[in-house]
Amino acid sequence: MTKEEIKKDFLAYADDDSDVLFESNGDVMYFKNGTEQICRIKTNNEGNSIVEYQGEVLAYRTFIAKHLAKLDLFARKIIEKRKGLDEFVDSPGILQTGHYSIDGNALGLLQKECDEFLEFGSKINFITADAGHGKSVLLKQFQALQAERYIKGESNYLFWHVDLQGRDLVRLGEAIMYDLGELRLPGLYYPSIINLIQKRFMILAIDGFDELAAEIGGVKAVSSLSSFVNEMAGQGTLIAASRRTFFDTHDYIKRTTLLKNKVPYDINFNELKLQNWTKKEVISYFSNLAFDEPEKIYDAILSEVHEENHPVLTRPFLLAKIATAVEGDLNKVTEFFSCKCSSNESVSYIVESFTKREVDKWKGVDNKTGQPYLTFEQHIQLLATIAKEMWDAQKDFITIEEIEIYTVLLFDEWNIEEDLRQIIVRIVGSHAFLIPVNDSKMNARKFDHVEFKNYFLARALAGLINESINTGNISKLKRFLYIEQLPDSVAMYCFNYIIDLNKNIQKLIEYFKAMIDSEWKPTYLQLNIGTLFPFMIDKIDFKTPIYFDSKVNYSSLIFENKKLCNITFENGTFINISLRDTILDNVHFKKCDFNEIRIESASRVLFRDVSILDSNVTSIVLLRDGEVIEVAYSPHRINELLTINGIKLIDGNTIIDSDITAIEKSEFKKTLSKFILKFNKMTIQYEKNIINEKYLGNNIHLLLEEIIPLCIDYKIIEVIETKQSKQSSTTAWRLTVDMEDLFKHDGIEGNHPLTKFWRGVNEK
């Protein structure tokens, strides 16, 4: 090791940069936790760095782990403060890398991903799933198991789970330092963590990346993660967990400047997708809870919901609530499912069923009325009030004192008897849906799961909408929508509770238009109305045509699983719109902007009389079972793909190339596209890997002998030298142009070098 490398290591752990002294004989003097320390660094006969410290002779890496970082203490703190779950059940998962795709158990796949460090590069793995599929539980469980392995000497790295959910923080660095404080680990700093990751002593798992995005904005959040990746300098592994609604791997690459700035680091981008639970996982979970007849409990629930893929049987957080309710008693299953539970409203059903149980659980009865302390509606109103106050304050927790204050404020409205008020105030902080934030915040409460918070926030929003309909005053509703970006699920639940939605739909549309028209700059209002609108019209009968021309932003997955008809959107901005299990009938888009339209070809997508008129479409992404199979940026190819999928692209009064038929791409072009799109998964590609993986089948020779030389000639890619290419005696290539800019020139006229490149490709 060089002196500069050693100096960098010590500066990452010392109390003060200026207090580190390096002598020519190898002595290093530094302060750690306020105490002066001295050690001597030497090179042994084998050429390895060793450290003499307090009478011990240690390998240099051992000295960093044991003395500078005190990882043994770190591991014990994790075991002490962050235990795993006894009832943990591993979920099915799919690990997708740039080299292969593997099905298996999520815990095993995560361990495989973490154990297999890249020798000469860094690895970023995104763990994705919809809310309630157990991302956080998986990370916490692996953290605890890995700490135990480290203490036993079975592994040489720690896995550290940093949860951003419920944190009043605005930067990733703040979250890391906050978590170090919670674990009570002195002597470690932000540079220390970067150093440990680079030296493969630690893997950092950032949970709730979408929460950080909600705090500081999606672009800033991605930039924050991108900056962290750059600080890793091509060394170590990072895990980032988020709901599928926030981003996918392909989208993350596009939203960073990592590939645009010719990053010198070899970075692989992988993804672990958590899948739905099956009968196997459900029965294992019931067995872990010591239910006497787990299979019979499963069959009883299945007979009530009628579908094996019903959310209450596939989403762990919903199943956990049902398990709490039925307590292993077959008779309680029928009682719990006394009403029909549809797939789309499973969260609402669980919440309302538990609220009814809470009503009964509060045993006290008003002597005058013969009723429980609080009715079902009062429980809902109280929790909706709490969710709204969290929303207004932009926090995911609330103090017990605040809960008591809001309860007291509702007493007069509810006409609660004076002698009952103190009793209710005393027990309201222990509500079934509210749990302590953590061991250091026992005086504060948060919702048991983010989806429960979203449900009650939706009830609060529905109350504001109903009030606006009744009074004609939209000021409170506008203020609510102005605060922050709404989660999709809030919009999904909300419109189940709007009074006479069909009758009032036109009135609500006018309200939304009035809010937008009164704005003179972009705010969350445009984005939130864009989120609400598709869920709102999904609940109506479509007998009356809908026309909406406000300048609104529509984003992400809000058009998935929708059947919409007789609608015209005008002046809308559509961001990363996903058409998956989507039916559009007599739906038209006028003067709209689409930055990206994602079409899932393996799902049920049907477009009848759908047109895009005088609009801008920047790109089309075709997927099959979640895998990107084509990305189109050129106007010619965009029009081809839209037409083939039954969507008319109209410019003025002219339908553009309406007689287009599907044209099979040449093997040359298909192989080229696969090669280029691979740069979405890794910043550098190696000849050795291409030959060994054989993902191109019989076209490997075509790629190596014809396509790559053509790409080099047109400066699409360049040959670079890396540690891996030197050691493995292989060739490495890096993309030198922006991928979007590259594909945009396919099929257009002109003399631009990229246009000439595609002209040559299309002649093959």
Coordinates of N, CA and C in Angstrom, one line a residue, residues 183-257:
L183 N -27.3 3.9 17.3 CA -26.6 2.7 17.7 C -25.6 3.0 18.8
R184 N -25.4 4.3 19.1 CA -24.4 4.7 20.1 C -23.0 4.2 19.7
L185 N -22.5 4.5 18.5 CA -21.2 4.1 18.0 C -20.3 5.3 17.9
P186 N -19.5 5.6 18.9 CA -18.5 6.7 18.8 C -17.4 6.4 17.9
G187 N -16.8 7.4 17.3 CA -15.6 7.3 16.6 C -15.7 6.9 15.1
L188 N -17.0 6.8 14.6 CA -17.2 6.6 13.2 C -17.9 7.8 12.6
Y189 N -17.5 8.1 11.4 CA -18.0 9.3 10.8 C -18.4 8.9 9.3
Y190 N -19.0 9.9 8.6 CA -19.4 9.6 7.3 C -18.2 9.1 6.4
P191 N -17.0 9.8 6.5 CA -15.9 9.2 5.7 C -15.5 7.8 6.1
S192 N -15.7 7.5 7.4 CA -15.4 6.1 7.9 C -16.3 5.1 7.1
I193 N -17.6 5.4 7.0 CA -18.5 4.5 6.3 C -18.1 4.3 4.9
I194 N -17.8 5.4 4.2 CA -17.3 5.3 2.8 C -16.1 4.4 2.7
N195 N -15.2 4.6 3.6 CA -14.0 3.8 3.7 C -14.3 2.3 3.9
L196 N -15.2 2.0 4.8 CA -15.5 0.6 5.1 C -16.2 -0.1 3.9
I197 N -17.0 0.7 3.2 CA -17.7 0.1 2.0 C -16.6 -0.1 0.9
Q198 N -15.7 0.8 0.7 CA -14.7 0.6 -0.3 C -13.8 -0.6 0.0
K199 N -13.5 -0.8 1.3 CA -12.6 -1.9 1.7 C -13.4 -3.2 1.9
R200 N -14.7 -3.2 1.5 CA -15.6 -4.4 1.6 C -15.7 -5.0 3.0
F201 N -15.6 -4.1 4.0 CA -15.9 -4.4 5.4 C -17.4 -4.2 5.7
M202 N -18.1 -3.5 4.8 CA -19.5 -3.1 5.1 C -20.2 -3.0 3.8
I203 N -21.5 -3.4 3.8 CA -22.4 -3.1 2.8 C -23.6 -2.3 3.4
L204 N -23.8 -1.1 2.8 CA -24.8 -0.2 3.3 C -26.1 -0.5 2.5
A205 N -27.2 -0.6 3.2 CA -28.5 -0.8 2.6 C -29.4 0.4 3.0
I206 N -29.8 1.2 2.0 CA -30.6 2.3 2.2 C -32.0 1.9 1.9
D207 N -32.8 2.0 3.0 CA -34.2 1.6 2.9 C -35.1 2.8 2.8
G208 N -36.2 2.7 2.0 CA -37.1 3.8 1.9 C -36.5 5.0 1.1
F209 N -35.9 4.6 0.0 CA -35.3 5.6 -0.9 C -36.4 6.5 -1.4
D210 N -37.6 6.0 -1.6 CA -38.7 6.9 -2.0 C -39.1 7.9 -0.9
E211 N -38.8 7.5 0.3 CA -39.1 8.5 1.4 C -38.1 9.7 1.3
L212 N -36.9 9.4 1.0 CA -35.9 10.5 0.8 C -36.3 11.3 -0.4
A213 N -36.9 10.7 -1.4 CA -37.3 11.4 -2.6 C -38.5 12.3 -2.2
A214 N -39.4 11.9 -1.4 CA -40.5 12.7 -0.9 C -40.0 13.9 -0.1
E215 N -38.9 13.7 0.6 CA -38.4 14.8 1.4 C -37.8 15.9 0.6
I216 N -36.9 15.5 -0.3 CA -36.1 16.5 -1.0 C -36.4 16.5 -2.5
G217 N -37.3 15.7 -3.0 CA -37.6 15.7 -4.4 C -36.9 14.6 -5.1
G218 N -37.6 13.9 -6.1 CA -37.1 12.8 -6.8 C -35.7 13.0 -7.4
V219 N -35.6 14.1 -8.1 CA -34.3 14.4 -8.8 C -33.2 14.6 -7.8
K220 N -33.4 15.3 -6.7 CA -32.4 15.5 -5.7 C -32.0 14.2 -5.0
A221 N -33.0 13.4 -4.8 CA -32.8 12.1 -4.1 C -31.9 11.2 -5.0
V222 N -32.2 11.2 -6.3 CA -31.4 10.4 -7.2 C -30.0 11.0 -7.2
S223 N -29.9 12.3 -7.2 CA -28.6 12.9 -7.3 C -27.8 12.6 -6.0
S224 N -28.5 12.5 -4.8 CA -27.9 12.2 -3.6 C -27.3 10.8 -3.6
L225 N -28.1 9.9 -4.2 CA -27.6 8.5 -4.3 C -26.5 8.4 -5.3
S226 N -26.6 9.2 -6.4 CA -25.5 9.2 -7.4 C -24.2 9.7 -6.8
S227 N -24.3 10.8 -6.0 CA -23.1 11.3 -5.4 C -22.4 10.3 -4.5
F228 N -23.3 9.5 -3.7 CA -22.7 8.5 -2.9 C -22.0 7.4 -3.7
V229 N -22.6 7.1 -4.8 CA -22.0 6.1 -5.7 C -20.6 6.6 -6.2
N230 N -20.6 7.8 -6.5 CA -19.3 8.4 -7.0 C -18.3 8.4 -5.9
E231 N -18.7 8.7 -4.6 CA -17.8 8.7 -3.5 C -17.2 7.3 -3.3
M232 N -18.0 6.2 -3.6 CA -17.5 4.9 -3.5 C -16.3 4.6 -4.4
A233 N -16.2 5.4 -5.5 CA -15.0 5.4 -6.4 C -14.8 4.0 -7.0
G234 N -15.9 3.3 -7.4 CA -15.8 2.1 -8.1 C -15.3 0.9 -7.2
Q235 N -15.7 1.0 -5.9 CA -15.3 0.0 -4.9 C -16.5 -0.3 -4.0
G236 N -16.8 -1.6 -3.7 CA -17.8 -1.9 -2.7 C -19.2 -2.1 -3.3
T237 N -20.1 -2.4 -2.4 CA -21.5 -2.7 -2.8 C -22.5 -1.9 -2.0
L238 N -23.5 -1.4 -2.7 CA -24.6 -0.6 -2.1 C -25.9 -1.2 -2.4
I239 N -26.8 -1.2 -1.4 CA -28.2 -1.7 -1.6 C -29.1 -0.5 -1.5
A240 N -30.1 -0.4 -2.4 CA -31.1 0.7 -2.3 C -32.5 0.0 -2.5
A241 N -33.3 0.2 -1.5 CA -34.7 -0.4 -1.5 C -35.7 0.6 -1.7
S242 N -36.7 0.3 -2.6 CA -37.7 1.3 -2.9 C -38.9 0.6 -3.5
R243 N -40.1 1.2 -3.3 CA -41.3 0.7 -4.0 C -41.1 0.7 -5.5
R244 N -41.7 -0.2 -6.2 CA -41.6 -0.2 -7.7 C -42.2 1.1 -8.3
T245 N -43.1 1.7 -7.5 CA -43.7 3.0 -8.1 C -42.7 4.1 -8.2
F246 N -41.6 4.0 -7.5 CA -40.7 5.1 -7.5 C -39.7 5.1 -8.7
F247 N -39.1 3.9 -8.9 CA -38.1 3.8 -10.0 C -37.8 2.4 -10.3
D248 N -37.3 2.2 -11.5 CA -36.6 0.9 -11.7 C -35.2 1.2 -12.1
T249 N -34.4 0.1 -12.3 CA -33.0 0.2 -12.6 C -32.8 1.1 -13.9
H250 N -33.5 0.8 -14.9 CA -33.4 1.5 -16.2 C -33.6 3.0 -16.0
D251 N -34.7 3.3 -15.2 CA -35.0 4.7 -15.0 C -34.0 5.4 -14.1
Y252 N -33.4 4.7 -13.2 CA -32.4 5.3 -12.3 C -31.2 5.8 -13.2
I253 N -30.7 4.9 -14.1 CA -29.6 5.2 -14.9 C -29.9 6.5 -15.7
K254 N -31.1 6.5 -16.3 CA -31.4 7.7 -17.1 C -31.4 9.0 -16.3
R255 N -31.8 8.9 -15.0 CA -32.0 10.1 -14.2 C -30.7 10.6 -13.5
T256 N -29.6 9.8 -13.7 CA -28.3 10.3 -13.2 C -27.4 10.7 -14.3
T257 N -26.3 11.3 -13.9 CA -25.3 11.7 -14.9 C -24.2 10.7 -15.0

